[in-house]
Amino acid sequence: MPDATPATPPRSLSGMQPTSDSLHLGNYLGALVNWVELQERTDAFYFVADLHAQTVPTDPEVIRRRTRVTAAQFIAGGVDPERSALFCQSHVREHTEVAWILACQTGFGEMSRMTQFKDKTTKGQNANVGLFTYPVLMASDILLYRPDFVPVGDDQRQHLEITRDLATRFNSRFGQTFTVPEPYILKESARIMDLQEPQNKMSGSTSPDKGLLLLSDEPSRLAKKVRSAVTDTDGEIRFDPESKAGVSNLLTIHSAMSRRPVAELVAEYAGRGYGDLKKAVAEAVVAAVEPFQARMAELMDDPAELDRILAKGAARATEIARPTRDAVYDAVGVLPAQR
Ligand code: ATP
Ligand code: MG
């Protein structure tokens, strides 16, 4: 007899900050493509981290616009709001409620050791307390959902580690409350480099415009940026990120877009010029971006529909987050509110 109770699928969770007017190809290939793949086999929760974005002083209208754009880009990039809960972090108030309780379990010393805070402040970002306690809010974002998978980039490894520490500490002080999340570092995922400075990663905040392929760029502009990508003078198409960073980056992009192994592309391009490779990369990028932009235009044309999608996502997220918040409050002795 078949099993009458279908197994519950594992749960996954991830978020991105609305810190620019468009995602770039690195965000798309390094994160969004994985999200889309994960929603096929997990119960996925994806959010726009608008509260995290408050750590960087930004014009309120700009944040509002970027929050909608980021949500729309998730959908245009393949997140299906019928399947995954897509929401704004600020719409699920449990994120900040549990962050406070976790902050009260976090040592000042351990927060001071977070390398991202140190990096950002030495690069001149003004050091507000929100930026300092950012990893605590991130721990809350994660722990509320008791996810099985938390796909994060390598740069977030330390933050996931502190999340695990906080969950373990909380459970041992107050009894089993949180699931200790497993990191799910996507080894396979493409790391896309700046087209002009290919030894640096493509970055929304530090890459020059010519080094950055924005998903909102005109197709002709994208093609031009690819054609002007920095390569080298030895003229050979080989994958060698150390000494041939530019060419290797083009191969990585081609491979990620065409879903063909790098080795196969190297064999195909043996003896050919960089111009041929650039042409193929430009075509692949444009072919992916055109339908993306068409979908974006539809979504941005109807902000009310987008807001409805986000409201539905927040309601689904709240169904999971609220019982966790209640368990946390109860564990630490917060008196239940009478309604
Ligand atoms: P910043 O450079 O200001 O940190 P960013 O452009 O790197 O911004 P993030 O918000 O840090 O964007 O990252 C969002 C997601 O995109 C993360 O999952 C991150 O790992 C991924 N990502 C960012 N840049 C790249 C890249 N160049 N290649 C692959 N993945 C990337
Ligand atoms: Mg980053």
PDB file of N, CA and C in Angstrom, residues 25 195 213 218-229 250 253-254 257 269 274-290:
ATOM      1  N   LEU A  25      24.669  40.395 -12.729  1.00  0.00           N
ATOM      2  CA  LEU A  25      24.754  39.005 -13.185  1.00  0.00           C
ATOM      3  C   LEU A  25      25.312  38.076 -12.098  1.00  0.00           C
ATOM      4  N   LEU A 195      34.151  42.719 -14.829  1.00  0.00           N
ATOM      5  CA  LEU A 195      34.687  42.619 -16.198  1.00  0.00           C
ATOM      6  C   LEU A 195      35.929  43.482 -16.411  1.00  0.00           C
ATOM      7  N   LEU A 213      27.512  43.857 -15.000  1.00  0.00           N
ATOM      8  CA  LEU A 213      26.418  43.553 -15.926  1.00  0.00           C
ATOM      9  C   LEU A 213      25.118  43.605 -15.128  1.00  0.00           C
ATOM     10  N   GLU A 218      20.272  47.975 -20.830  1.00  0.00           N
ATOM     11  CA  GLU A 218      19.852  47.740 -22.219  1.00  0.00           C
ATOM     12  C   GLU A 218      20.689  46.602 -22.803  1.00  0.00           C
ATOM     13  N   PRO A 219      20.061  45.707 -23.584  1.00  0.00           N
ATOM     14  CA  PRO A 219      20.849  44.618 -24.187  1.00  0.00           C
ATOM     15  C   PRO A 219      22.098  45.119 -24.942  1.00  0.00           C
ATOM     16  N   SER A 220      21.968  46.236 -25.662  1.00  0.00           N
ATOM     17  CA  SER A 220      23.135  46.712 -26.422  1.00  0.00           C
ATOM     18  C   SER A 220      24.265  47.140 -25.473  1.00  0.00           C
ATOM     19  N   ARG A 221      23.872  47.647 -24.325  1.00  0.00           N
ATOM     20  CA  ARG A 221      24.859  48.069 -23.338  1.00  0.00           C
ATOM     21  C   ARG A 221      25.572  46.852 -22.719  1.00  0.00           C
ATOM     22  N   LEU A 222      24.783  45.814 -22.473  1.00  0.00           N
ATOM     23  CA  LEU A 222      25.377  44.581 -21.933  1.00  0.00           C
ATOM     24  C   LEU A 222      26.403  44.023 -22.920  1.00  0.00           C
ATOM     25  N   ALA A 223      26.004  43.992 -24.201  1.00  0.00           N
ATOM     26  CA  ALA A 223      26.904  43.440 -25.225  1.00  0.00           C
ATOM     27  C   ALA A 223      28.180  44.264 -25.287  1.00  0.00           C
ATOM     28  N   LYS A 224      28.020  45.572 -25.180  1.00  0.00           N
ATOM     29  CA  LYS A 224      29.198  46.452 -25.247  1.00  0.00           C
ATOM     30  C   LYS A 224      30.131  46.211 -24.052  1.00  0.00           C
ATOM     31  N   LYS A 225      29.528  46.053 -22.883  1.00  0.00           N
ATOM     32  CA  LYS A 225      30.357  45.801 -21.691  1.00  0.00           C
ATOM     33  C   LYS A 225      31.129  44.491 -21.839  1.00  0.00           C
ATOM     34  N   VAL A 226      30.476  43.477 -22.389  1.00  0.00           N
ATOM     35  CA  VAL A 226      31.166  42.190 -22.572  1.00  0.00           C
ATOM     36  C   VAL A 226      32.299  42.358 -23.593  1.00  0.00           C
ATOM     37  N   ARG A 227      32.020  43.063 -24.686  1.00  0.00           N
ATOM     38  CA  ARG A 227      33.074  43.266 -25.707  1.00  0.00           C
ATOM     39  C   ARG A 227      34.274  44.020 -25.148  1.00  0.00           C
ATOM     40  N   SER A 228      34.026  44.930 -24.188  1.00  0.00           N
ATOM     41  CA  SER A 228      35.147  45.701 -23.621  1.00  0.00           C
ATOM     42  C   SER A 228      35.765  45.033 -22.396  1.00  0.00           C
ATOM     43  N   ALA A 229      35.365  43.804 -22.106  1.00  0.00           N
ATOM     44  CA  ALA A 229      35.923  43.147 -20.910  1.00  0.00           C
ATOM     45  C   ALA A 229      37.437  43.014 -21.038  1.00  0.00           C
ATOM     46  N   LEU A 250      35.028  35.017 -18.422  1.00  0.00           N
ATOM     47  CA  LEU A 250      34.131  34.889 -19.579  1.00  0.00           C
ATOM     48  C   LEU A 250      33.703  33.430 -19.752  1.00  0.00           C
ATOM     49  N   ILE A 253      31.110  32.634 -17.079  1.00  0.00           N
ATOM     50  CA  ILE A 253      29.791  33.196 -17.405  1.00  0.00           C
ATOM     51  C   ILE A 253      29.134  32.347 -18.504  1.00  0.00           C
ATOM     52  N   HIS A 254      29.893  32.053 -19.539  1.00  0.00           N
ATOM     53  CA  HIS A 254      29.356  31.250 -20.645  1.00  0.00           C
ATOM     54  C   HIS A 254      28.850  29.908 -20.118  1.00  0.00           C
ATOM     55  N   MET A 257      25.656  30.249 -18.090  1.00  0.00           N
ATOM     56  CA  MET A 257      24.490  30.600 -18.894  1.00  0.00           C
ATOM     57  C   MET A 257      24.059  29.447 -19.799  1.00  0.00           C
ATOM     58  N   TYR A 269      36.539  26.246 -28.129  1.00  0.00           N
ATOM     59  CA  TYR A 269      37.153  27.515 -28.518  1.00  0.00           C
ATOM     60  C   TYR A 269      38.663  27.413 -28.762  1.00  0.00           C
ATOM     61  N   TYR A 274      39.594  35.720 -28.836  1.00  0.00           N
ATOM     62  CA  TYR A 274      38.777  36.210 -27.723  1.00  0.00           C
ATOM     63  C   TYR A 274      37.477  36.835 -28.224  1.00  0.00           C
ATOM     64  N   GLY A 275      37.543  37.427 -29.431  1.00  0.00           N
ATOM     65  CA  GLY A 275      36.355  38.067 -29.999  1.00  0.00           C
ATOM     66  C   GLY A 275      35.197  37.086 -30.138  1.00  0.00           C
ATOM     67  N   ASP A 276      35.511  35.859 -30.569  1.00  0.00           N
ATOM     68  CA  ASP A 276      34.466  34.832 -30.713  1.00  0.00           C
ATOM     69  C   ASP A 276      33.833  34.493 -29.364  1.00  0.00           C
ATOM     70  N   LEU A 277      34.697  34.357 -28.367  1.00  0.00           N
ATOM     71  CA  LEU A 277      34.197  34.010 -27.034  1.00  0.00           C
ATOM     72  C   LEU A 277      33.314  35.140 -26.490  1.00  0.00           C
ATOM     73  N   LYS A 278      33.782  36.359 -26.653  1.00  0.00           N
ATOM     74  CA  LYS A 278      33.006  37.502 -26.159  1.00  0.00           C
ATOM     75  C   LYS A 278      31.650  37.586 -26.852  1.00  0.00           C
ATOM     76  N   LYS A 279      31.660  37.293 -28.152  1.00  0.00           N
ATOM     77  CA  LYS A 279      30.412  37.357 -28.910  1.00  0.00           C
ATOM     78  C   LYS A 279      29.411  36.331 -28.349  1.00  0.00           C
ATOM     79  N   ALA A 280      29.897  35.133 -28.085  1.00  0.00           N
ATOM     80  CA  ALA A 280      29.011  34.082 -27.564  1.00  0.00           C
ATOM     81  C   ALA A 280      28.508  34.454 -26.162  1.00  0.00           C
ATOM     82  N   VAL A 281      29.379  35.020 -25.340  1.00  0.00           N
ATOM     83  CA  VAL A 281      28.964  35.404 -23.983  1.00  0.00           C
ATOM     84  C   VAL A 281      27.909  36.505 -24.057  1.00  0.00           C
ATOM     85  N   ALA A 282      28.174  37.497 -24.905  1.00  0.00           N
ATOM     86  CA  ALA A 282      27.211  38.597 -25.040  1.00  0.00           C
ATOM     87  C   ALA A 282      25.857  38.059 -25.487  1.00  0.00           C
ATOM     88  N   GLU A 283      25.870  37.144 -26.449  1.00  0.00           N
ATOM     89  CA  GLU A 283      24.588  36.587 -26.936  1.00  0.00           C
ATOM     90  C   GLU A 283      23.853  35.835 -25.835  1.00  0.00           C
ATOM     91  N   ALA A 284      24.608  35.047 -25.062  1.00  0.00           N
ATOM     92  CA  ALA A 284      23.969  34.263 -23.994  1.00  0.00           C
ATOM     93  C   ALA A 284      23.371  35.189 -22.933  1.00  0.00           C
ATOM     94  N   VAL A 285      24.109  36.251 -22.583  1.00  0.00           N
ATOM     95  CA  VAL A 285      23.612  37.172 -21.558  1.00  0.00           C
ATOM     96  C   VAL A 285      22.354  37.874 -22.065  1.00  0.00           C
ATOM     97  N   VAL A 286      22.418  38.370 -23.288  1.00  0.00           N
ATOM     98  CA  VAL A 286      21.270  39.088 -23.852  1.00  0.00           C
ATOM     99  C   VAL A 286      20.060  38.160 -23.954  1.00  0.00           C
ATOM    100  N   ALA A 287      20.287  36.921 -24.369  1.00  0.00           N
ATOM    101  CA  ALA A 287      19.164  35.984 -24.531  1.00  0.00           C
ATOM    102  C   ALA A 287      18.470  35.727 -23.186  1.00  0.00           C
ATOM    103  N   ALA A 288      19.226  35.728 -22.106  1.00  0.00           N
ATOM    104  CA  ALA A 288      18.600  35.495 -20.791  1.00  0.00           C
ATOM    105  C   ALA A 288      17.935  36.767 -20.273  1.00  0.00           C
ATOM    106  N   VAL A 289      18.539  37.896 -20.570  1.00  0.00           N
ATOM    107  CA  VAL A 289      18.068  39.152 -19.989  1.00  0.00           C
ATOM    108  C   VAL A 289      16.804  39.680 -20.693  1.00  0.00           C
ATOM    109  N   GLU A 290      16.661  39.396 -21.971  1.00  0.00           N
ATOM    110  CA  GLU A 290      15.487  39.943 -22.678  1.00  0.00           C
ATOM    111  C   GLU A 290      14.152  39.502 -22.077  1.00  0.00           C
TER     112      GLU A 290
END
